[in-house]
PDB file of C-alpha atoms in Angstrom:
ATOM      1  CA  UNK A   1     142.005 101.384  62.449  1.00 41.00           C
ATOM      2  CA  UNK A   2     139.888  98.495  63.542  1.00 44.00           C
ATOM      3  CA  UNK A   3     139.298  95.403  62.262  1.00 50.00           C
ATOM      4  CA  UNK A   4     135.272  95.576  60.368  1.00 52.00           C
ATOM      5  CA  UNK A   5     133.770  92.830  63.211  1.00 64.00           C
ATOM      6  CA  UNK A   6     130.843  92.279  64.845  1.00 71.00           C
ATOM      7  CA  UNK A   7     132.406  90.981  67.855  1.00 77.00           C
ATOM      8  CA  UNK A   8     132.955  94.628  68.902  1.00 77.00           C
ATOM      9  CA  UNK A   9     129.195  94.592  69.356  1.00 80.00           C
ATOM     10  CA  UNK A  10     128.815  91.529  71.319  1.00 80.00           C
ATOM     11  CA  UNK A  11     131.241  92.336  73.503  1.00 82.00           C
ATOM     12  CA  UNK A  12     129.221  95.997  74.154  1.00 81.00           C
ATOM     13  CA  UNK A  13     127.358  96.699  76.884  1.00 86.00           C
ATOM     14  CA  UNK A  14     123.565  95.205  76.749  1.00 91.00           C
ATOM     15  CA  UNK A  15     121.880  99.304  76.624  1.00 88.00           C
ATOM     16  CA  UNK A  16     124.145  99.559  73.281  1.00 87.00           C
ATOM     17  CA  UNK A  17     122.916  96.168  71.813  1.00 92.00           C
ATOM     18  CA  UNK A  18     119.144  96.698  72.738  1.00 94.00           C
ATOM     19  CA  UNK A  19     119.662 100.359  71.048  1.00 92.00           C
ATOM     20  CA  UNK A  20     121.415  98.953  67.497  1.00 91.00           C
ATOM     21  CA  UNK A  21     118.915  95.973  67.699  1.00 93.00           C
ATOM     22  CA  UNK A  22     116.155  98.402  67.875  1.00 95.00           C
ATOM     23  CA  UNK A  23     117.695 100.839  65.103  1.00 91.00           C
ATOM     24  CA  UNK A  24     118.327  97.861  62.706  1.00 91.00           C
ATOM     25  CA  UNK A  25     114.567  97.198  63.254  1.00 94.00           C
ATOM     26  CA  UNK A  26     113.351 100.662  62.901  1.00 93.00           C
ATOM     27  CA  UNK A  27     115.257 100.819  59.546  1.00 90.00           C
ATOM     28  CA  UNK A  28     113.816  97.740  58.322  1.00 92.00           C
ATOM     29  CA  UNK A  29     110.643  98.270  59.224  1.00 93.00           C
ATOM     30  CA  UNK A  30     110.283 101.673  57.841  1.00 88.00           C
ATOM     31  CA  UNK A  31     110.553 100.929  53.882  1.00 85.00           C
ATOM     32  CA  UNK A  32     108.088  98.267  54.410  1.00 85.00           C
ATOM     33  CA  UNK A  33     105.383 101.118  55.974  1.00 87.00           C
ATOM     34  CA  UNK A  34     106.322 103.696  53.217  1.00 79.00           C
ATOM     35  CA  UNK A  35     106.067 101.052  50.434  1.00 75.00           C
ATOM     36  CA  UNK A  36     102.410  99.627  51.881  1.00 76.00           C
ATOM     37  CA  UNK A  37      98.752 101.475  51.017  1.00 78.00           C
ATOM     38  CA  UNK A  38      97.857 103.791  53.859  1.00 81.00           C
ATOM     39  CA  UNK A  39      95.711 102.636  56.544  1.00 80.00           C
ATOM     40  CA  UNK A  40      95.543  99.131  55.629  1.00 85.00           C
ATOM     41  CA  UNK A  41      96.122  96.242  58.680  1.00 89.00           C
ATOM     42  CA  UNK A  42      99.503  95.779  57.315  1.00 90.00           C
ATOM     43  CA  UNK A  43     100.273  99.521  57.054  1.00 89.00           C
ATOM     44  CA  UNK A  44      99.260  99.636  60.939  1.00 91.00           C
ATOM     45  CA  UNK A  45     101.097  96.033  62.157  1.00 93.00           C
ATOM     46  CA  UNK A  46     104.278  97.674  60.862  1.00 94.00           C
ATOM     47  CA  UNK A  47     103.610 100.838  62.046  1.00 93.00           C
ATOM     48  CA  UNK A  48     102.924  99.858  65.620  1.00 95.00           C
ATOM     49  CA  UNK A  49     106.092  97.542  65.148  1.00 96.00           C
ATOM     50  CA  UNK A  50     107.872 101.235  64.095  1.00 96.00           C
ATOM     51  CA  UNK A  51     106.872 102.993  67.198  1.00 97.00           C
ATOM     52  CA  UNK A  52     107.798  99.946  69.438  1.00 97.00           C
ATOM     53  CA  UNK A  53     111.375  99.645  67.820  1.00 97.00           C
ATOM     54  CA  UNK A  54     111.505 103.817  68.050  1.00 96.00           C
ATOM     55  CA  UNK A  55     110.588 103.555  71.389  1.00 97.00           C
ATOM     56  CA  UNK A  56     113.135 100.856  72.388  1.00 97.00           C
ATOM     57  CA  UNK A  57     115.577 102.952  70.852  1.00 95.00           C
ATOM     58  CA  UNK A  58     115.007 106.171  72.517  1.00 94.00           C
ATOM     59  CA  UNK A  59     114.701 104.435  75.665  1.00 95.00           C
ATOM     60  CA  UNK A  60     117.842 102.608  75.477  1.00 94.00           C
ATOM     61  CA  UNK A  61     119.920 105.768  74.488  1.00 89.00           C
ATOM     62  CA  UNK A  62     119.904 107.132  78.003  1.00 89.00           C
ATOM     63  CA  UNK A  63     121.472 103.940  79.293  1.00 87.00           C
ATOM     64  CA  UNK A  64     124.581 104.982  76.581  1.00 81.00           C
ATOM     65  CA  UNK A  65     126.991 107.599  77.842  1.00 71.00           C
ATOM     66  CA  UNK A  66     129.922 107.634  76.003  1.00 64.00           C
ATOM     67  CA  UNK A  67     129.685 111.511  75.227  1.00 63.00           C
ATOM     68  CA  UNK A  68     128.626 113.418  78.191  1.00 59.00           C
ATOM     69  CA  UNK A  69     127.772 117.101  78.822  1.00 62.00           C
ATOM     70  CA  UNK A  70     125.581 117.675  81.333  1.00 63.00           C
ATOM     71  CA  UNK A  71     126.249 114.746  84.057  1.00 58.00           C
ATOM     72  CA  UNK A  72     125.439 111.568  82.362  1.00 63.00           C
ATOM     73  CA  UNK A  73     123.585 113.544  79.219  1.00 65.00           C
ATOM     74  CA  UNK A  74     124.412 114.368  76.054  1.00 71.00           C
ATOM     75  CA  UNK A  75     122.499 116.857  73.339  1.00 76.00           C
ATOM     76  CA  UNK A  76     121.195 113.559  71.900  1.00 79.00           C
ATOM     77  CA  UNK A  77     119.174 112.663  74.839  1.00 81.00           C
ATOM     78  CA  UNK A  78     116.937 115.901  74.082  1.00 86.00           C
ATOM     79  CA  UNK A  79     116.974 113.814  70.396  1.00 88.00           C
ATOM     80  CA  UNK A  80     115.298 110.822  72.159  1.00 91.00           C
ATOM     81  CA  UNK A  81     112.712 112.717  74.699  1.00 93.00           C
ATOM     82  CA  UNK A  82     112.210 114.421  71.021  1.00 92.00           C
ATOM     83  CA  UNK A  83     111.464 111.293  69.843  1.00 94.00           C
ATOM     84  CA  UNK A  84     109.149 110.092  72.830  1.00 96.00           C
ATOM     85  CA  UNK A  85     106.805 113.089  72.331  1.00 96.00           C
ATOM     86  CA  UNK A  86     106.420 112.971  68.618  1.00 96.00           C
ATOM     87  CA  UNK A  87     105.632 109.317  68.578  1.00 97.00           C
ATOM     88  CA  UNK A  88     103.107 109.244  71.229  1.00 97.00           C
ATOM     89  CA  UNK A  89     102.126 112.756  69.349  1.00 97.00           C
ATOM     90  CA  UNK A  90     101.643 110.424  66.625  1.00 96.00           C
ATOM     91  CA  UNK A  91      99.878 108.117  67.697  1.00 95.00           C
ATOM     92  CA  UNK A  92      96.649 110.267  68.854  1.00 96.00           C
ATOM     93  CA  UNK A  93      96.874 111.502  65.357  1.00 96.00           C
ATOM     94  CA  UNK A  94      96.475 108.720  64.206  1.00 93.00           C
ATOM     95  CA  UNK A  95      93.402 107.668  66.666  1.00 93.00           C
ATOM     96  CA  UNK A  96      91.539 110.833  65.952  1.00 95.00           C
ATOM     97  CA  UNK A  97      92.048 110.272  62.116  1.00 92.00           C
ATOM     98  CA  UNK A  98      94.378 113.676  61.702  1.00 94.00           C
ATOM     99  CA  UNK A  99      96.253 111.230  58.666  1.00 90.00           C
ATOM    100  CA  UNK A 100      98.015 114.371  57.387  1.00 89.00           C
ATOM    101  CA  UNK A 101      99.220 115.482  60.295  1.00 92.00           C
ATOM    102  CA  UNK A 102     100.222 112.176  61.356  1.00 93.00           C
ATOM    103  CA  UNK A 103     101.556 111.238  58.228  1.00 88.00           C
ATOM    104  CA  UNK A 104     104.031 114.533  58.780  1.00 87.00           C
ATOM    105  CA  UNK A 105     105.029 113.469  62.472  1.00 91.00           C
ATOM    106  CA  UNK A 106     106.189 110.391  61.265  1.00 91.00           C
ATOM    107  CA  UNK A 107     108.170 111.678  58.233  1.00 86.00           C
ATOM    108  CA  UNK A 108     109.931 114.154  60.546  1.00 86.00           C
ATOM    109  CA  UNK A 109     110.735 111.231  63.134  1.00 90.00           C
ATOM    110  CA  UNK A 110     112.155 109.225  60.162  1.00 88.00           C
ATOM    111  CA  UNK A 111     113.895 112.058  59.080  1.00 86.00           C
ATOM    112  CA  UNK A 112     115.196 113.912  62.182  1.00 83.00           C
ATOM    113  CA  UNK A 113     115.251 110.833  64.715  1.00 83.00           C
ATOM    114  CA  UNK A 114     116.030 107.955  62.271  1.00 82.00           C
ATOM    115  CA  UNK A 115     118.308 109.453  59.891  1.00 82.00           C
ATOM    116  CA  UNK A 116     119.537 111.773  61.366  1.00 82.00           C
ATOM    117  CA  UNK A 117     120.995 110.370  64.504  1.00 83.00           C
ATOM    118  CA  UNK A 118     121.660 107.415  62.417  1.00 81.00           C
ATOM    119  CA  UNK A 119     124.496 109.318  60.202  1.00 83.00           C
ATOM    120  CA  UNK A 120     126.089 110.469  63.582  1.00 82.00           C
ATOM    121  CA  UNK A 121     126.093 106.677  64.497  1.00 82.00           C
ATOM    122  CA  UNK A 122     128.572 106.793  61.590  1.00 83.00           C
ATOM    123  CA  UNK A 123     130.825 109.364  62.882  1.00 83.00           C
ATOM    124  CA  UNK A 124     134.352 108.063  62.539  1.00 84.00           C
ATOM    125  CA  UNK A 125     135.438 106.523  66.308  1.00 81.00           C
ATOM    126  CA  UNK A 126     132.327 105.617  66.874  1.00 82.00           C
ATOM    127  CA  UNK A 127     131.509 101.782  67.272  1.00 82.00           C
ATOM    128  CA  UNK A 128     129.005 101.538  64.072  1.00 84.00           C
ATOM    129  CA  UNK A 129     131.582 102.962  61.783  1.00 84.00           C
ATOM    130  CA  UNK A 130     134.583 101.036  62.921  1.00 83.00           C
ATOM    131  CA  UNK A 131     132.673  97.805  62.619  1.00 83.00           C
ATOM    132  CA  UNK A 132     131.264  98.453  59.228  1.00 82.00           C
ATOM    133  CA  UNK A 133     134.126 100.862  57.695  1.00 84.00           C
ATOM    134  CA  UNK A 134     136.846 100.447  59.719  1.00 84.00           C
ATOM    135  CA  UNK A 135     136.897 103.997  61.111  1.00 82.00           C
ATOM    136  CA  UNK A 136     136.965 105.366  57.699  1.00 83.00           C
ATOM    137  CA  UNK A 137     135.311 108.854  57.062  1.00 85.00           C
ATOM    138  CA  UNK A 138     134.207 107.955  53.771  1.00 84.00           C
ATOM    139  CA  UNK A 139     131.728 105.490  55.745  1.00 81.00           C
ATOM    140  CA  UNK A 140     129.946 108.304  57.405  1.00 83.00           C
ATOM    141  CA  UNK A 141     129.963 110.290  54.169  1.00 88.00           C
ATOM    142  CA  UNK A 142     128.360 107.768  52.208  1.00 83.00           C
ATOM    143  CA  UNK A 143     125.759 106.712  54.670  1.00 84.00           C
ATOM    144  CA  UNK A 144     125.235 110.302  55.040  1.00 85.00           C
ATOM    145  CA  UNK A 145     124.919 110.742  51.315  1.00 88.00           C
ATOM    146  CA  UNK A 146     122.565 107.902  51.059  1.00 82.00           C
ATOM    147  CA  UNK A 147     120.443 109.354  53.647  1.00 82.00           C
ATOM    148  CA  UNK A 148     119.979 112.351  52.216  1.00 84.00           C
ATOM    149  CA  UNK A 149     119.145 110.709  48.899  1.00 82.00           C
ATOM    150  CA  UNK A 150     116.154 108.760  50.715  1.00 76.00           C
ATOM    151  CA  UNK A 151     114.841 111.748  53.059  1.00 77.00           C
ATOM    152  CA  UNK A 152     115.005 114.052  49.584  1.00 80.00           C
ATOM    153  CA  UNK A 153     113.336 111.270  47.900  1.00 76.00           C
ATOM    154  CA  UNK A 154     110.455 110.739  49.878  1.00 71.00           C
ATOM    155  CA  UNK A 155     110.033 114.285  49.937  1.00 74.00           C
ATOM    156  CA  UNK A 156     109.313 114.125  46.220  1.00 77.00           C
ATOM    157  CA  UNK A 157     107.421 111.339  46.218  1.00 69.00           C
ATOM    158  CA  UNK A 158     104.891 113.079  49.072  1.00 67.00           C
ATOM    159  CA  UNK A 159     104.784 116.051  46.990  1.00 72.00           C
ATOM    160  CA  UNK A 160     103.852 114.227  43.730  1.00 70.00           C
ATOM    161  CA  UNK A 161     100.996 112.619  46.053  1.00 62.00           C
ATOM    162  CA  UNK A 162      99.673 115.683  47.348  1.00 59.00           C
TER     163      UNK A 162
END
């Protein structure tokens, strides 16, 4: 079991620290969007700051290889051409004023993109969980827990405001 450090990530490869810069960012930022009124400057300054960090995070996956399939590919590069799609997807919704359909896009992205990958981030052996749990599977189970808890939440909460 390793030792819960940092160092680990400083010591990565530059593709993996541009990709959990751009996560950490993504996570940030995305309270800070649900929490704000729709539509407002703020509401968009974040959200363009989202789709940047979402971006940057796709992007950088396909420089990280450290579970191939197919040649230097992995099933969660289809995850990040996924994501690619559904934010530019997202972003015409947004110009042409289709809110609830780009309100939707975004939720799945969070969900599927954000969340989702993010709890395999937390696999044990992977970097993410040895640095923050030490390898430990209750690590992935209780970030996986507590991402089900927010996706299920915010699921109610769009319902109530339907």
């Amino acid at each position: 079991m390793q030792d819960a450090s940092f160092g680990r990530l400083l010591d990565a490869d530059l593709a993996l620290q541009v990709h959990v810069g751009a996560a950490v960012a993504a996570v940030i930022f995305l309270p800070a969007i649900l929490g704000r009124r729709k539509g407002d400057t703020l509401h968009r300054l974040l959200g363009y700051s989202w789709v940047l960090a979402m971006a940057v995070l796709a992007v950088s996956s396909f420089g990280l290889q450290g579970f191939q399939i197919v040649g230097p590919f992995s099933p969660i590069h289809l995850l990040s051409i996924y994501t690619l799609i559904q934010l530019t997807r997202a972003l015409f919704q947004a110009r042409r004023k289709q809110i609830d359909l780009h309100s939707s896009t975004m939720r799945q992205l969070a969900a599927y993109a954000l969340g989702g990958a993010g709890v395999l981030a937390f696999l044990p052996g992977r970097l993410m969980n040895e640095m923050l749990f030490g390898g430990s599977w209750l690590g992935f189970i209780g970030v996986g827990v507590i991402t089900l808890a927010v996706i299920l939440y915010a699921a109610r909460r769009q319902k109530a405001m339907a």
